[in-house]
GROMACS .gro file of C-alpha atoms in nm:
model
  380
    1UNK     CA    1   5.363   0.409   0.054
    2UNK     CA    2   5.605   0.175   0.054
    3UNK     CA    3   5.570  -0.232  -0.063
    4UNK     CA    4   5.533  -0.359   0.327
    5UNK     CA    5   5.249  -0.068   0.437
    6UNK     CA    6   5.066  -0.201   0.116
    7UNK     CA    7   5.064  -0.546   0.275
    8UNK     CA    8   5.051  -0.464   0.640
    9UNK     CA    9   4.913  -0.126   0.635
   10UNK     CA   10   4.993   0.203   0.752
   11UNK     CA   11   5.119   0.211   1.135
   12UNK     CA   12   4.888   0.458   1.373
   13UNK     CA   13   5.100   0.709   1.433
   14UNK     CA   14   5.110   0.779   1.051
   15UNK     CA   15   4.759   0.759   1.006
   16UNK     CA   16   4.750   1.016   1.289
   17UNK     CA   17   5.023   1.237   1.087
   18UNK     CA   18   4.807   1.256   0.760
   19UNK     CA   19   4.452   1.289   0.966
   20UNK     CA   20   4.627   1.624   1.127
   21UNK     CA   21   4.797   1.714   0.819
   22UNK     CA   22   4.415   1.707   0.606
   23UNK     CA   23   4.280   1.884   0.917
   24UNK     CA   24   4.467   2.180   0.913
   25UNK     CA   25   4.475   2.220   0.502
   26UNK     CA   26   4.115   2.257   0.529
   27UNK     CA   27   4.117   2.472   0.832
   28UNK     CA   28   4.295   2.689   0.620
   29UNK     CA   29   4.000   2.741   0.363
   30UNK     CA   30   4.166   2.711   0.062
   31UNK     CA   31   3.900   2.733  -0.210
   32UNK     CA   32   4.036   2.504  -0.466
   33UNK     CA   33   3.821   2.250  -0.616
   34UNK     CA   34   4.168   2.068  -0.710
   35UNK     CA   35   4.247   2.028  -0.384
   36UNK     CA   36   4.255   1.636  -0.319
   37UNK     CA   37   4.162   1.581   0.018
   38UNK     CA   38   3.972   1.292   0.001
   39UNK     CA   39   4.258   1.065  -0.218
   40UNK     CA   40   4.457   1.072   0.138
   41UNK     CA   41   4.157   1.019   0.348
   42UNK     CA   42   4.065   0.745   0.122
   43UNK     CA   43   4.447   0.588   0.167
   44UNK     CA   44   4.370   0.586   0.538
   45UNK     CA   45   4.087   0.468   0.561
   46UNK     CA   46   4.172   0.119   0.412
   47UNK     CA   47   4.055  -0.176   0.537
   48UNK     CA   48   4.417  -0.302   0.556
   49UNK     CA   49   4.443  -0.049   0.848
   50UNK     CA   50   4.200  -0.222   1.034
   51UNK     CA   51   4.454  -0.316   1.317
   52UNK     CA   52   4.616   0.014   1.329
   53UNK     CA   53   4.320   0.195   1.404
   54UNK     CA   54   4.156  -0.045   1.643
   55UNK     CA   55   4.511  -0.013   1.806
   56UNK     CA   56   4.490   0.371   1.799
   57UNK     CA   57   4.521   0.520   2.146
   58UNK     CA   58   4.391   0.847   2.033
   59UNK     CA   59   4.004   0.769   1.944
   60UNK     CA   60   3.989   1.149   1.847
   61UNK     CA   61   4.169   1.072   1.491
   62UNK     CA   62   3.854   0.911   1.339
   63UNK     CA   63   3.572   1.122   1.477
   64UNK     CA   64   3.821   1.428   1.336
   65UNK     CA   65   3.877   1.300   0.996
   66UNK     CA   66   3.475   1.278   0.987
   67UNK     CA   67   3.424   1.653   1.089
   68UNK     CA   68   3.707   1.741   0.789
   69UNK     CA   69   3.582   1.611   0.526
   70UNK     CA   70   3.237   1.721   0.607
   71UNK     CA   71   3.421   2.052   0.630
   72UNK     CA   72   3.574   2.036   0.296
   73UNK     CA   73   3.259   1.912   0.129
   74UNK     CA   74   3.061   2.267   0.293
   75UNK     CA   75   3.388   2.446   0.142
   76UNK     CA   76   3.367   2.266  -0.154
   77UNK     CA   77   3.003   2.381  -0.149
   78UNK     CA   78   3.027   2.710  -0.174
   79UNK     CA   79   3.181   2.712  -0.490
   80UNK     CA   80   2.896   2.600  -0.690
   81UNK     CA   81   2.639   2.895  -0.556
   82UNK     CA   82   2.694   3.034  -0.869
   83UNK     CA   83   2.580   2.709  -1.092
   84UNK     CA   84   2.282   2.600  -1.244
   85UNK     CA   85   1.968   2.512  -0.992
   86UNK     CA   86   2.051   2.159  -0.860
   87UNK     CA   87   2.446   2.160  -0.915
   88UNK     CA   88   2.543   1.760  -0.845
   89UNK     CA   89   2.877   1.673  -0.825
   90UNK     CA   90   3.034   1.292  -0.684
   91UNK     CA   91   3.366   1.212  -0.605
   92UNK     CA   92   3.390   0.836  -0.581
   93UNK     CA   93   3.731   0.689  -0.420
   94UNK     CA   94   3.787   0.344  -0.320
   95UNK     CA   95   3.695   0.365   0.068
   96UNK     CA   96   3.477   0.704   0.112
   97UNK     CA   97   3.226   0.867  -0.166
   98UNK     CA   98   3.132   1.260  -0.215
   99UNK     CA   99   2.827   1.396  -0.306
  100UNK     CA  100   2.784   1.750  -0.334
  101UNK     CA  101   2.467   1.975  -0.466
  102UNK     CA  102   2.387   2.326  -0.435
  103UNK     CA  103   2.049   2.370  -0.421
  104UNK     CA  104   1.900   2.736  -0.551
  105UNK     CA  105   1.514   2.745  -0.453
  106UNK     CA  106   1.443   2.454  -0.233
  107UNK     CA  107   1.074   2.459  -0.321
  108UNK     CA  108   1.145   2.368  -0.669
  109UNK     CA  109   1.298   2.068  -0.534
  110UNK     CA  110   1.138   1.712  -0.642
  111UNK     CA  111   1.119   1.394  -0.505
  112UNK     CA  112   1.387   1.249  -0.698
  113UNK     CA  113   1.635   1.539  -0.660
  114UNK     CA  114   1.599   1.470  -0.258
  115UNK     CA  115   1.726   1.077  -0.342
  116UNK     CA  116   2.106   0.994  -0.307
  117UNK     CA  117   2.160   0.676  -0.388
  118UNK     CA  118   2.467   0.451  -0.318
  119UNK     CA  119   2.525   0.087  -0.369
  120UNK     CA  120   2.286  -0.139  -0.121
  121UNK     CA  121   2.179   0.177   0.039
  122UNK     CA  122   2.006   0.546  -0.046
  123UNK     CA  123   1.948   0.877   0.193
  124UNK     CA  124   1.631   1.078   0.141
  125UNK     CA  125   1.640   1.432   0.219
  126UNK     CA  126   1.368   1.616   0.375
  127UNK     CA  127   1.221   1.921   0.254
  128UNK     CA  128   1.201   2.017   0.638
  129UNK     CA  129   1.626   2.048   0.627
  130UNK     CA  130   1.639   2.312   0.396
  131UNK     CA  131   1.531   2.670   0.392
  132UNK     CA  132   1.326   2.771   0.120
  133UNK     CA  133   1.402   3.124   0.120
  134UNK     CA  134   1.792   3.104   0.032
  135UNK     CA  135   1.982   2.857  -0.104
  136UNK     CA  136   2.163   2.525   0.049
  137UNK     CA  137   2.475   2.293   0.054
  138UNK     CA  138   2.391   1.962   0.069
  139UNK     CA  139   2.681   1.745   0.198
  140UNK     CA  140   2.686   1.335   0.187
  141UNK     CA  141   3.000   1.135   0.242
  142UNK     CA  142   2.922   0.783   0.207
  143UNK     CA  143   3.212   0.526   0.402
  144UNK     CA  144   3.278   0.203   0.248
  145UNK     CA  145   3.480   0.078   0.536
  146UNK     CA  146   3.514   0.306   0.834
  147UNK     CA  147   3.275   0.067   1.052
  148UNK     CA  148   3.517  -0.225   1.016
  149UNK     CA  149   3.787   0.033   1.130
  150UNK     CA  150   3.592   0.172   1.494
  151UNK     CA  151   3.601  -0.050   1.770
  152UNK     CA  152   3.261  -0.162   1.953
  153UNK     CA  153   3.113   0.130   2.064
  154UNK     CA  154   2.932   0.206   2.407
  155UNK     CA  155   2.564   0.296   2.298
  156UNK     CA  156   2.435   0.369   2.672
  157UNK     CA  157   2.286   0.162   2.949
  158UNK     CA  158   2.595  -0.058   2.964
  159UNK     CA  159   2.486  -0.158   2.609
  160UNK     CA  160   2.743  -0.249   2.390
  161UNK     CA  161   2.740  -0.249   2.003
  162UNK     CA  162   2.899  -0.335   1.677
  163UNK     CA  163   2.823  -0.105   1.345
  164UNK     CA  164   2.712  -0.349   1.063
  165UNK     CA  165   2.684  -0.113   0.748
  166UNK     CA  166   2.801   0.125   0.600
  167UNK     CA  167   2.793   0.512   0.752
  168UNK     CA  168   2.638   0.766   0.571
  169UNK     CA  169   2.738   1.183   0.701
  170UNK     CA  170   2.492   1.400   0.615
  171UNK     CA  171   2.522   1.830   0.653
  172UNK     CA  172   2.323   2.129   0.512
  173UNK     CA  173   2.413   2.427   0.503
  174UNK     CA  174   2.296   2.667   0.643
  175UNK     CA  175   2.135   2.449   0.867
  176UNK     CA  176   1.799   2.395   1.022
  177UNK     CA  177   1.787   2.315   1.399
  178UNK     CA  178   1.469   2.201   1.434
  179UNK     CA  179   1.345   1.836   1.455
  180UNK     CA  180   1.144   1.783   1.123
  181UNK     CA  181   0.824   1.695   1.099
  182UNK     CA  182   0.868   1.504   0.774
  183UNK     CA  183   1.193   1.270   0.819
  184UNK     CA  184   1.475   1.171   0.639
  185UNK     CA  185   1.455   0.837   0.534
  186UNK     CA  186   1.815   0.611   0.523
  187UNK     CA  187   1.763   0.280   0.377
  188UNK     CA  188   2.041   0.017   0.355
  189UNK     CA  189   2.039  -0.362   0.198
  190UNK     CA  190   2.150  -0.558   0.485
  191UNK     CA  191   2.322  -0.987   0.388
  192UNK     CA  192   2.185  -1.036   0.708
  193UNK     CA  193   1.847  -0.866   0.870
  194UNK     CA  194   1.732  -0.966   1.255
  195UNK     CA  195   1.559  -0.831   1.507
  196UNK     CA  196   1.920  -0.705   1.706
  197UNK     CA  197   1.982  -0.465   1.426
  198UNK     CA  198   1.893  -0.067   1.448
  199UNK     CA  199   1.855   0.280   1.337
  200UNK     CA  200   2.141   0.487   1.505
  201UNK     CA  201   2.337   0.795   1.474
  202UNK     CA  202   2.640   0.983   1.599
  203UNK     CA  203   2.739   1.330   1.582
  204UNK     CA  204   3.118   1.356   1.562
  205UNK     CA  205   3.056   1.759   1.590
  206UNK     CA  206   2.924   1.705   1.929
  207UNK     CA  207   3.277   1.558   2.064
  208UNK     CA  208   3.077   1.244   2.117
  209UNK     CA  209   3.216   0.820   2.032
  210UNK     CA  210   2.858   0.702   2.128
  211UNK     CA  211   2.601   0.571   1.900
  212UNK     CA  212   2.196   0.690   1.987
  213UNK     CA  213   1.893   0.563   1.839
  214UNK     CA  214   1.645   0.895   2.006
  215UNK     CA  215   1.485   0.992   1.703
  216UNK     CA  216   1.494   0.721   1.494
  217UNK     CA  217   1.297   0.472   1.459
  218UNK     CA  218   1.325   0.158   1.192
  219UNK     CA  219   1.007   0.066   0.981
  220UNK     CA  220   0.928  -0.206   0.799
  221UNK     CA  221   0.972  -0.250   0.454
  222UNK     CA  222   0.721  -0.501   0.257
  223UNK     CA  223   0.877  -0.537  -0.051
  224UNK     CA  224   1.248  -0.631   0.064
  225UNK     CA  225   1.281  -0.823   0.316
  226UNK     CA  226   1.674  -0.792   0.356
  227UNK     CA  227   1.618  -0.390   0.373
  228UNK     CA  228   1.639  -0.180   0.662
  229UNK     CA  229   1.512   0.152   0.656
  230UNK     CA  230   1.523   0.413   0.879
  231UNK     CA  231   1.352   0.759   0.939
  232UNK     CA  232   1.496   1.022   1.166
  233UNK     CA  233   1.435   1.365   1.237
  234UNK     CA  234   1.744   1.493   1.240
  235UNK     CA  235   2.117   1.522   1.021
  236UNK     CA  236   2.413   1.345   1.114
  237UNK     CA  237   2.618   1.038   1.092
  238UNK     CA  238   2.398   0.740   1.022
  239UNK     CA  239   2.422   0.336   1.041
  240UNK     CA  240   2.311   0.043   1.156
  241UNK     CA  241   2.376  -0.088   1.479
  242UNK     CA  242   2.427  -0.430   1.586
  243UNK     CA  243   2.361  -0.441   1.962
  244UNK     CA  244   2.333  -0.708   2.255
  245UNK     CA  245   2.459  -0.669   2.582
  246UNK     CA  246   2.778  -0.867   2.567
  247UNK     CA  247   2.949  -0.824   2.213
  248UNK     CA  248   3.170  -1.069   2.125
  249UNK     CA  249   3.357  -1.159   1.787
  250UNK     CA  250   3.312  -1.401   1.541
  251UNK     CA  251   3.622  -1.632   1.714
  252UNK     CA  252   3.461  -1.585   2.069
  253UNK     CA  253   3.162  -1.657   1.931
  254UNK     CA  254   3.213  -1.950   1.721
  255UNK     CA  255   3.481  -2.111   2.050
  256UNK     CA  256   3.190  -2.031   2.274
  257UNK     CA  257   2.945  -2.205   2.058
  258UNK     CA  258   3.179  -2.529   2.014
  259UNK     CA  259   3.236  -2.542   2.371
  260UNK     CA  260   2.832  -2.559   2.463
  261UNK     CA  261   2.814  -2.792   2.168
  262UNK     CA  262   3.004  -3.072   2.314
  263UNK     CA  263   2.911  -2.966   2.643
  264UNK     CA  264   2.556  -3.040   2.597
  265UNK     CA  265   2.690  -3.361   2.362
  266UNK     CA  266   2.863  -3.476   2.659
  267UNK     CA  267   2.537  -3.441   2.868
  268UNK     CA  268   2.323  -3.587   2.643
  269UNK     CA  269   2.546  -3.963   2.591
  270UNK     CA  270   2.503  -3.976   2.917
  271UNK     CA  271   2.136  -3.912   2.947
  272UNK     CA  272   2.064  -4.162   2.709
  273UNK     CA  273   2.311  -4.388   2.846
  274UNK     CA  274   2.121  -4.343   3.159
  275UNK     CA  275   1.775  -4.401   3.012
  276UNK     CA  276   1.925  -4.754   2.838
  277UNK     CA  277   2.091  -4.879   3.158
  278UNK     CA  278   1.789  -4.855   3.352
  279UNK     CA  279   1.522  -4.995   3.042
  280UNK     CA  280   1.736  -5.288   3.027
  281UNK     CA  281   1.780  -5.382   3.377
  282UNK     CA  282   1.429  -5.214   3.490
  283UNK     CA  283   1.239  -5.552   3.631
  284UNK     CA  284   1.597  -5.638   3.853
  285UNK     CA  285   1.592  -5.320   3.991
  286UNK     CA  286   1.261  -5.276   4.068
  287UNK     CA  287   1.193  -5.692   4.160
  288UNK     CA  288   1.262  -5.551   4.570
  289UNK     CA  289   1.131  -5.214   4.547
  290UNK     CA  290   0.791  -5.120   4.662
  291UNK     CA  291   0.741  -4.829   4.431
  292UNK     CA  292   0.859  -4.704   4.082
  293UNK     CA  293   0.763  -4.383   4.115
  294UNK     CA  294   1.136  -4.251   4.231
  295UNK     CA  295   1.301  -4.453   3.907
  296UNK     CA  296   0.982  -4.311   3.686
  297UNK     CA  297   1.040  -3.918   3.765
  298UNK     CA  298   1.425  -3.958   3.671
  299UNK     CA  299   1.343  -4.109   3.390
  300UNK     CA  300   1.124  -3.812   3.323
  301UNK     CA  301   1.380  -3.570   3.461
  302UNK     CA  302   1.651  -3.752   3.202
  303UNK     CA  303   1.432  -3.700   2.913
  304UNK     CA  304   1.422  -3.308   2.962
  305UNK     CA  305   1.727  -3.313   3.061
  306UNK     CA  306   1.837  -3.484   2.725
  307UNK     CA  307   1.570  -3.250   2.497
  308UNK     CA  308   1.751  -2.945   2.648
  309UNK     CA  309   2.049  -3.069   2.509
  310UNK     CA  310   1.966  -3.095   2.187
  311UNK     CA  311   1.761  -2.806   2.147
  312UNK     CA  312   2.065  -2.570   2.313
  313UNK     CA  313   2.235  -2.733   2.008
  314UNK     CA  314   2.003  -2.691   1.794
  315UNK     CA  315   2.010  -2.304   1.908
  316UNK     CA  316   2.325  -2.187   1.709
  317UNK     CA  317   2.266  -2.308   1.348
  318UNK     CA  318   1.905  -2.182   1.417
  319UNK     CA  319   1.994  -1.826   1.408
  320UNK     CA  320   2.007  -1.818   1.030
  321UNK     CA  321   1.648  -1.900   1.000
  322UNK     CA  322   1.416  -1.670   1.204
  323UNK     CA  323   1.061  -1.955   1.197
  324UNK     CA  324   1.334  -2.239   1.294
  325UNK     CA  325   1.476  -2.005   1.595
  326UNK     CA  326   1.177  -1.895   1.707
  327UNK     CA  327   1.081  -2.271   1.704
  328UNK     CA  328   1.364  -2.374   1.886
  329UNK     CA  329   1.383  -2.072   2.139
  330UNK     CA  330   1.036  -2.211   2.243
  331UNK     CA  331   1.071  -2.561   2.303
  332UNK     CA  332   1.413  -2.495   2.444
  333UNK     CA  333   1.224  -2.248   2.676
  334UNK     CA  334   0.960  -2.496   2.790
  335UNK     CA  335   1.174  -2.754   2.858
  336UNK     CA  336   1.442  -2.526   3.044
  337UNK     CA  337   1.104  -2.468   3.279
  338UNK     CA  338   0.994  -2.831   3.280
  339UNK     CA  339   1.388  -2.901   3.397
  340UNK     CA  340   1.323  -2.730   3.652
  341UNK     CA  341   0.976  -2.910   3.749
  342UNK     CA  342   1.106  -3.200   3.771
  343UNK     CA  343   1.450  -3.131   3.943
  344UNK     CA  344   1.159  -3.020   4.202
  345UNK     CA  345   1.020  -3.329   4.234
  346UNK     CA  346   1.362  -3.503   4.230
  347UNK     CA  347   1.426  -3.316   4.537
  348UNK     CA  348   1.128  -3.386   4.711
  349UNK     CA  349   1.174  -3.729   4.640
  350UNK     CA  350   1.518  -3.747   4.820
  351UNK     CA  351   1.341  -3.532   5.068
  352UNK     CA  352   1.067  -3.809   5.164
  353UNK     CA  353   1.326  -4.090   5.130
  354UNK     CA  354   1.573  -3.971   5.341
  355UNK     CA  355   1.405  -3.755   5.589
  356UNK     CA  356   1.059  -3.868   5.650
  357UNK     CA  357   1.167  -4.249   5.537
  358UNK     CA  358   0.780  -4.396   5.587
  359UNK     CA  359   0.661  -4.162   5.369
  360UNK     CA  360   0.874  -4.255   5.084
  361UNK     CA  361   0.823  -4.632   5.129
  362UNK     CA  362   0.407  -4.539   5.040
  363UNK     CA  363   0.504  -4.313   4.656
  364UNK     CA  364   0.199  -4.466   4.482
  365UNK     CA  365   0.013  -4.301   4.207
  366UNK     CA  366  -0.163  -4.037   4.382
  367UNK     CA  367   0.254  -3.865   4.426
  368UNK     CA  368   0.287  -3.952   4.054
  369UNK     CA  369  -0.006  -3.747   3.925
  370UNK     CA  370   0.153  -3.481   4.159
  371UNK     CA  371   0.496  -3.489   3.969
  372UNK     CA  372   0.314  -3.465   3.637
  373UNK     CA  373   0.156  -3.127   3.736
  374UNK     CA  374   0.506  -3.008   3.856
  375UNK     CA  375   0.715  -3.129   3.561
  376UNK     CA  376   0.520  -3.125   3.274
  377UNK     CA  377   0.218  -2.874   3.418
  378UNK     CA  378  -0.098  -3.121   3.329
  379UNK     CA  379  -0.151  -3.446   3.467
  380UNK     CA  380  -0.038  -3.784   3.284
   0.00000   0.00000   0.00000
């Protein structure tokens, strides 16, 4: 690799070139534990690519490079049937991590023989994935960086999603097609844990790019709060899934954010511009006027108008803090409703001054308590 590919990366159509070439070496079976397969993959799969495999026009390259290094792990495998009982072997390189056992008498198995553990994260295996009458290959490639590589994925229902940790492959073999009754467990130590994140899977084998959560399910854990754990009932490719219906990146985000910001800014100088303009010259407007009550429910209607404003600020910065959000989501709820109460009896104000003209002359209290119901849903 040359000086400017170690700044800028390798270009896709390289990337595609060593995939293929590491594809068919291990088609080819060659049982050598020298072999290095997974110092190439490990070149590739470099954050610094990022761009060039976003840019990638052939979405098969990834999901390929998955299936052959799972395939040269079960190769790799096979080669320690004739080691001691629980044969462990890891090869760590800087973007994807091997771990290997051969596994004699699956009964004999304990609890902490079925652990792999990883930085921030850990996989453990059920008994229900082996057989206990012959022996088994246990395969787990842990990636460092593919999910900043794949794009946002399509998880169904016009969902769209973003993978926020780290993928874990797991394969046995020979393998157990059954749904077990005692599942594996995945567990990962998230910076950030909210209620959008969740258990998925994808099975690369299966000529599928989409991301299911259908058996898995994400459970609670009471003594870290940052950790998501998952249990599933099957093998594959796990993460953690970041989902919402329109996913959007960190620059959308933040522009999108800024904008409402001083949008809502905007609205709220001149609410309380408003609110001063008529508290100052309240008596001279009012000196002719045979009611208040059309001057006292935009007042009202400024007021909401102005708390939406700075709760929908308020809304961004809250997302770090799950008690503050949920405070905020509420009041900016209730007065999103009450906005609309009183926009209500706006209009029926105009209504009764403009179209039935006596009517409006005579707003008196009775029309007041009214309003109150509407806009703030109790009386005054």
């Amino acid at each position: 690799m040359d000086e400017q590919q170690r700044e800028n990366g390798i270009d896709p159509q390289n990337i595609t070139i060593i995939a293929r070439i590491l594809q068919q070496i291990v088609h080819l079976n060659v049982s050598d534990n020298n072999l290095n397969i997974l110092g190439p993959a490990s070149n590739i799969l470099d954050i610094r690519n990022t761009k060039s495999w976003r840019n990638m026009t052939d979405n098969k390259v990834i999901r390929d490079l998955v299936i052959t290094l799972e395939d040269y792990g079960l190769q790799y495998g096979e080669n320690l049937k004739n080691s001691s009982n629980t044969s462990l072997i890891v090869k760590d390189y800087p973007n994807v991590q091997l771990n290997l056992r051969y596994i004699k008498y699956a009964g004999n198995l304990s609890r902490e023989e079925r652990i792999f553990k990883f930085p921030n994260a850990s996989f453990n295996l059920s008994p229900d994935a082996l057989l206990k009458e012959s022996g088994a290959v246990v395969v787990i490639l842990w990636y460092k960086t593919i999910h900043y590589l794949i794009k946002n994925t399509s998880s169904g229902d016009n969902i769209y999603a973003a993978i926020s940790s780290k993928i874990i492959t797991v394969n046995v073999r020979p393998e157990r097609k059954v749904k077990f009754s005692e599942p594996v467990r995945i567990s990962w130590d998230l910076a950030e844990l909210n209620d959008f994140k969740m258990c998925a899977y994808w099975k690369p084998r299966l000529g599928e790019n989409i991301w299911k959560s259908d058996g898995c399910k994400r459970i609670t854990d009471k003594l870290y709060s940052n950790r998501l754990t998952c249990e599933c009932d099957h093998l594959t490719a796990f993460a953690v899934m970041d989902i919402s219906r329109t996913m959007l990146s960190k620059d959308k985000r933040k522009a999108l954010e800024l904008i409402s910001t001083i949008g809502c800014s905007v609205s709220l100088v001149g609410v309380i511009l408003t609110i001063l303009i008529y508290a100052l010259f309240w008596k001279r407007l009012h000196s002719n006027s045979k009611s208040k009550v059309p001057s006292q429910v935009l007042m009202h209607l400024c007021v909401v108008i102005g708390m939406t404003d700075i709760f929908a600020i308020l809304a961004g910065p809250a997302l770090k803090y799950k008690t503050f959000c949920i405070a905020v989501s509420v009041l900016l709820y209730f007065f999103v409703l009450a906005l609309f109460g009183w926009m209500l009896c706006e209009g029926i104000i105009i209504y009764l001054q403009l179209v039935k003209v006596f009517s409006g002359l005579g707003l008196g209290g009775k029309h007041l308590k009214g309003f109150y119901i509407i806009g703030w849903g109790k009386q005054h």
